[in-house]
Every structure is written in C-alpha cells, then in structure tokens.
mmCIF file of C-alpha atoms in Angstrom:
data_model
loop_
_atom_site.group_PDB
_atom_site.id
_atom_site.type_symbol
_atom_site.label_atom_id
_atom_site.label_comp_id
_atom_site.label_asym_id
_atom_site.label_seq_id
_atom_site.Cartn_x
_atom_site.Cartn_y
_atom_site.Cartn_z
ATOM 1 C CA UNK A 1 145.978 103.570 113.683
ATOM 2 C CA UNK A 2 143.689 102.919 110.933
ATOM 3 C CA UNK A 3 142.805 106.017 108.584
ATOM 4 C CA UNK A 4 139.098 106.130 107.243
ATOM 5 C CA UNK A 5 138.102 105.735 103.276
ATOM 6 C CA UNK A 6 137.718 109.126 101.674
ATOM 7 C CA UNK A 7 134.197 110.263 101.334
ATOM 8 C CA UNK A 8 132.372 110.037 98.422
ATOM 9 C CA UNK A 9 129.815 112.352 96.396
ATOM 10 C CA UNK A 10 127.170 111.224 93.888
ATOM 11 C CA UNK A 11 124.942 113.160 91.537
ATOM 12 C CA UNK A 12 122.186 111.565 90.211
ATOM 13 C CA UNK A 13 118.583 112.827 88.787
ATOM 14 C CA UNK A 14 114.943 111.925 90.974
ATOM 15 C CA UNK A 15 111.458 112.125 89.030
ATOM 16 C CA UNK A 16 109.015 113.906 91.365
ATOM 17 C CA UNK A 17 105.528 113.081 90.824
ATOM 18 C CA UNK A 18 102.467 115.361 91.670
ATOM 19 C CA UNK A 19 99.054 113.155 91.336
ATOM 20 C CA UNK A 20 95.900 115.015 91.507
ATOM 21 C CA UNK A 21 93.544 112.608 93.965
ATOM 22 C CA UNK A 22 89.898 113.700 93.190
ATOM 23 C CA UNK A 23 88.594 113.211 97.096
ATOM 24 C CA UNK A 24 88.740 116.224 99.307
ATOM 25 C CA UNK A 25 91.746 116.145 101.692
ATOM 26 C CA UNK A 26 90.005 114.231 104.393
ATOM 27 C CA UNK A 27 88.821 111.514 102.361
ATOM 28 C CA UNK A 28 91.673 111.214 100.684
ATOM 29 C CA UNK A 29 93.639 110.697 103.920
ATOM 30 C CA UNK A 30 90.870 108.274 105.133
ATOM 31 C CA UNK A 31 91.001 106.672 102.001
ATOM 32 C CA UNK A 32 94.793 105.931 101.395
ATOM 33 C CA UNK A 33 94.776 104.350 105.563
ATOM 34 C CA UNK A 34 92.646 102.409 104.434
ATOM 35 C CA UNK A 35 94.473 101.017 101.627
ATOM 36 C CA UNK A 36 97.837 101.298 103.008
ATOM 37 C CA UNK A 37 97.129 99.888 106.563
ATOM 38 C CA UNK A 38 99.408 100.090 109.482
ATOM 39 C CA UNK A 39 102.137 98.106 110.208
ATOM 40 C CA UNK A 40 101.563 95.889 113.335
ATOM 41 C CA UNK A 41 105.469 96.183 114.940
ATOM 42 C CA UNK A 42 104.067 94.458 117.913
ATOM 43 C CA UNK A 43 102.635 91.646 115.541
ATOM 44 C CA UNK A 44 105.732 91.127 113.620
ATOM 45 C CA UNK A 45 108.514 91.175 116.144
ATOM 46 C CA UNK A 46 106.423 88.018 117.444
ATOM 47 C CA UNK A 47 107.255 85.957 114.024
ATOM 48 C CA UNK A 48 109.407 83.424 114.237
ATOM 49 C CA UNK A 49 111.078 82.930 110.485
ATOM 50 C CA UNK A 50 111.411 85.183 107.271
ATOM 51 C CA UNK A 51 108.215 82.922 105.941
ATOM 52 C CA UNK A 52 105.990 84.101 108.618
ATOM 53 C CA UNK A 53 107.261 87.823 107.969
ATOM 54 C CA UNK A 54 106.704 86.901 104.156
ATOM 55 C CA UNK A 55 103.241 85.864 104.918
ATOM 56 C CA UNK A 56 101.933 88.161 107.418
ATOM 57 C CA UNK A 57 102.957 90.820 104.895
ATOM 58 C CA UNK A 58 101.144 89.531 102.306
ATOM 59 C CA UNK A 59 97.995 89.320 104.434
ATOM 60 C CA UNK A 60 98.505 93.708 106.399
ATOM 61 C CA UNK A 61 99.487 94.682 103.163
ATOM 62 C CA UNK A 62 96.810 94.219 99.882
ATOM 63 C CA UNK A 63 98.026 96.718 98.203
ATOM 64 C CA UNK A 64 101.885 95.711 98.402
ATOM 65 C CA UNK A 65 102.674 98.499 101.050
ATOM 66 C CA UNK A 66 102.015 99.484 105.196
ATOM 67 C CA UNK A 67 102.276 102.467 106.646
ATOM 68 C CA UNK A 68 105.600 102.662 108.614
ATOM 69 C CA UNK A 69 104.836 105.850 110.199
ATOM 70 C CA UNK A 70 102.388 108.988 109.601
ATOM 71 C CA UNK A 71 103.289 112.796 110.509
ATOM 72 C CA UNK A 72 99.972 115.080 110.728
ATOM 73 C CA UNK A 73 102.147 117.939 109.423
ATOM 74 C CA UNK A 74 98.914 120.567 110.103
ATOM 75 C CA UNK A 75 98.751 119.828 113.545
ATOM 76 C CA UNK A 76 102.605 120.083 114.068
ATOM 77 C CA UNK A 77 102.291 123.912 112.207
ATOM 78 C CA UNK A 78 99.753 124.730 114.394
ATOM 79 C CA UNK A 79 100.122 128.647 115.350
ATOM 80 C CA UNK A 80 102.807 128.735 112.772
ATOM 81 C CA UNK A 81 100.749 131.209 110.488
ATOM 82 C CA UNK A 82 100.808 128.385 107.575
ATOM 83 C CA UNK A 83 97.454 127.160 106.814
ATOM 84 C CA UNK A 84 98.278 124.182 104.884
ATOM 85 C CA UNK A 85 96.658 120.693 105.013
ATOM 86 C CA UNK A 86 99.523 118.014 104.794
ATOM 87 C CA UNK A 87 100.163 114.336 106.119
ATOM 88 C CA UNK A 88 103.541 112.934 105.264
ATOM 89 C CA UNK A 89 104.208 109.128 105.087
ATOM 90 C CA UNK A 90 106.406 105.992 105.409
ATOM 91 C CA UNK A 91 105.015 103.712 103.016
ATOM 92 C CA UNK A 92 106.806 100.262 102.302
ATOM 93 C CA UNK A 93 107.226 96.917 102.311
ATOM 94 C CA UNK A 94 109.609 95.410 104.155
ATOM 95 C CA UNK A 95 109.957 92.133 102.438
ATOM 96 C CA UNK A 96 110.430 94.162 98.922
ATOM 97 C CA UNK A 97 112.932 96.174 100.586
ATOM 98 C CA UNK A 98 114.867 93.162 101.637
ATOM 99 C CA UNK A 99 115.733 92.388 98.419
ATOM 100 C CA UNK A 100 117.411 95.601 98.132
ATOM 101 C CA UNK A 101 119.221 95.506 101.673
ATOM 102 C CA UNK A 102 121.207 92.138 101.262
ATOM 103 C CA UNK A 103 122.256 93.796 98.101
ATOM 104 C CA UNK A 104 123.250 97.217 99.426
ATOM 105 C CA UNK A 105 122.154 98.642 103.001
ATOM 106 C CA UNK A 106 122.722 102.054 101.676
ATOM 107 C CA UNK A 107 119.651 101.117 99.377
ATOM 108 C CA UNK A 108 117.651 101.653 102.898
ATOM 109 C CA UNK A 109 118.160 105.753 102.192
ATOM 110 C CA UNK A 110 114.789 105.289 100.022
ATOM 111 C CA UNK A 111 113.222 102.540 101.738
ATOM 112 C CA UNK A 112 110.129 103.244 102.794
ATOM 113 C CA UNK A 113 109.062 105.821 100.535
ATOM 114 C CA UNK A 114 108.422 108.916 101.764
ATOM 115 C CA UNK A 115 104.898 110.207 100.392
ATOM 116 C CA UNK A 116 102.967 113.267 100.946
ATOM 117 C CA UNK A 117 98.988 114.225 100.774
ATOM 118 C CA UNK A 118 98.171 117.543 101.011
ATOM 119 C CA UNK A 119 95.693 120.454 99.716
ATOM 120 C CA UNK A 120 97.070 122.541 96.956
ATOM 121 C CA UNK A 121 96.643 126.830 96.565
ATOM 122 C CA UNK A 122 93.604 125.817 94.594
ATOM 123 C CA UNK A 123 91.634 123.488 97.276
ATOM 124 C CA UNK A 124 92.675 120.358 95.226
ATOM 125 C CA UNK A 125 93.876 117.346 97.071
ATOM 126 C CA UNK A 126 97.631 115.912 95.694
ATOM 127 C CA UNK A 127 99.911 112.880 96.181
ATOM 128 C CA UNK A 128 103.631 113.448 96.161
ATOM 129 C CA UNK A 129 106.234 111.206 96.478
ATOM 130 C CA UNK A 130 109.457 110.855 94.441
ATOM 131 C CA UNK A 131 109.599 107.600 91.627
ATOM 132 C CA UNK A 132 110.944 104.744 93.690
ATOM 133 C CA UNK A 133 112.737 104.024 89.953
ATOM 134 C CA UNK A 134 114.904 106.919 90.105
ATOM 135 C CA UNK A 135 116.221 106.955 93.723
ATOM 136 C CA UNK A 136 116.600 103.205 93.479
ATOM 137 C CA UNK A 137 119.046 103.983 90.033
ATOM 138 C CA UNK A 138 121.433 106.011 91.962
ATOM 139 C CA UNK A 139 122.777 102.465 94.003
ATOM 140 C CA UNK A 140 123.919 101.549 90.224
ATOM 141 C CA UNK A 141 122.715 98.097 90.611
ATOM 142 C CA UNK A 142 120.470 96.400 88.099
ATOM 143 C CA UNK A 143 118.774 94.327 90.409
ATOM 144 C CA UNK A 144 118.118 96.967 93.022
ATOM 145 C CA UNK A 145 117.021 99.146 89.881
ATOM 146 C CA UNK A 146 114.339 96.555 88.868
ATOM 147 C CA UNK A 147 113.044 96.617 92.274
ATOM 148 C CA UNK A 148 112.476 99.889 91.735
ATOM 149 C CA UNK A 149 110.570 99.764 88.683
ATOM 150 C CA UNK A 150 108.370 97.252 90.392
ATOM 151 C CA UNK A 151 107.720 99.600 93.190
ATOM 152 C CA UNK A 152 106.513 102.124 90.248
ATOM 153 C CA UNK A 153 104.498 99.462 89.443
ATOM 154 C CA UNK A 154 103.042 99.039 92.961
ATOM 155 C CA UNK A 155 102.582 102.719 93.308
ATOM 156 C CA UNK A 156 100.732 102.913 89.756
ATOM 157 C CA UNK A 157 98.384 100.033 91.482
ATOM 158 C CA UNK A 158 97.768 101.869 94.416
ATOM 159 C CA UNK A 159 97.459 105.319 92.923
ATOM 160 C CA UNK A 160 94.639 103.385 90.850
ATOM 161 C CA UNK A 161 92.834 102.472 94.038
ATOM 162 C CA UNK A 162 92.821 106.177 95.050
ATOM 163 C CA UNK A 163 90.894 106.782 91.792
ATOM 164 C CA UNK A 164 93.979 109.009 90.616
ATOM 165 C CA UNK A 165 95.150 109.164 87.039
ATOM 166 C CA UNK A 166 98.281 107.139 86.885
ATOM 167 C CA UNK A 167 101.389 109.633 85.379
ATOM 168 C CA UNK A 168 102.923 107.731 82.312
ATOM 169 C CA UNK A 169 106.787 107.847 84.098
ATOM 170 C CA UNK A 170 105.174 104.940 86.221
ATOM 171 C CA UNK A 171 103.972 102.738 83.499
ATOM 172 C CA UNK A 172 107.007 102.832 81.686
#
C-alpha cells in the first residue's frame, strides 16, 4: 500500500486592483463583451492542430483575451435584499495559459482570470480583478512569472480600451 505525499501550505501576497470605468454599469458591461468576446467552444473543439487553436485565437480574441464564462451576479441575488449591480468573469487566453500549464498544471488555479464589474456605494462603475503578476509569482517559476507580467500588460491594454486609467502596479 502506497502512502500519499504530505500536504503542503503556501503563503504568498496578491495585488487587488479596483479601476474606476467611467461608463455607467450597463455600458460598461456592453462595452467590455464587446472587447472581450466569447469563446466559441463549439468552434474550437472542431480544430484540428495547436496552429489552428493558435490562430483562431488570435482572430476571437483582439484584445488578447475571451470570455470563458459570465455570471449575472444581480440576477442570481434576486429577492436576496442586496441591491447590487455585479457581473463576474472568466477572462483568458488559452494559448497564453498554455505556456503556463506544460510548465505547472497547478498554474491553471489563476487561469482564466477571474474579473468583476460592478456599481460601487457611490453609483460609480469598477473593474476588479486580482494582478495576474502576483498569483502567477506564487508557482515560483520565472517563466510562469513573466507570463504573468505580460498578462498585466494585456490587462493594462484592455483596461485602456475601456477608457479606464491604467493603475501604475500594471505598468511596472
């Protein structure tokens, strides 16, 4: 009878960013589907090779990342008394995250990103997700690390095309 490795605990420290969007909740939610499209799973099981994954991402995803899945958090706390208005997200890239995954599968904790657009106490409209950088760090691998910082880089892009100030921990 084989006994199992011990288990194993980690500490490590994850930036959150809160970006101020300046479109109302509404079109800010119309406005990041739009740049942040869909992923056709239909489309892509069809491929044949990694190229024609490779490709067919470049083409359904502009702004380097799809939209895995999409939660309408308001409608699901419907009745619940809470009044917020909140989508949460899968947004990724599979082909980025590959690099990652023949590295270290347990990179795939982070992969997609998990990002959040909602309506502060004050009426504004935010983006929240935490910096790819730092949950990528805690797999202590430099290359998985840099992919990271190039998904900062990505999000820094695409919090551009929002119209959002882009916070300094992503441009550095």
């Amino acid at each position: 009878m084989s006994t199992l490795p011990s288990s194993l605990a980690a500490n490590f420290e994850v930036r959150h960013l809160s970006v101020p969007l300046p479109q109302p909740y509404d079109q800010a939610r119309a406005h990041f589907n739009e740049l942040v499209p869909v992923l056709d799973q239909a489309r892509f099981e069809q491929l044949k090779s990694w190229e024609a994954v490779v490709e067919q991402v470049r083409i359904n995803a502009p702004h380097h990342f799809m939209r895995y899945w999409e939660g309408d958090v308001t409608a699901a706390m419907t009745g619940s008394g809470s009044a917020w208005k909140c989508t949460s997200y899968l947004m990724g890239n599979h082909v980025i995250a590959e690099r990652m995954y023949r590295r270290d599968p347990v990179a795939m904790l982070y992969a997609p990103l998990r990002v959040v657009i909602h309506e502060d106490r004050t009426g504004s409209t935010r983006f929240e997700l935490d910096q790819p950088s730092t949950l990528f760090a805690s797999r202590r691998d430099p290359e998985i690390t840099s992919v990271g910082r190039e998904l900062d880089g990505y999000v820094a892009a695409l919090l551009t095309a929002l119209g959002a100030g882009v916070p300094a921990e992503l441009e550095s």
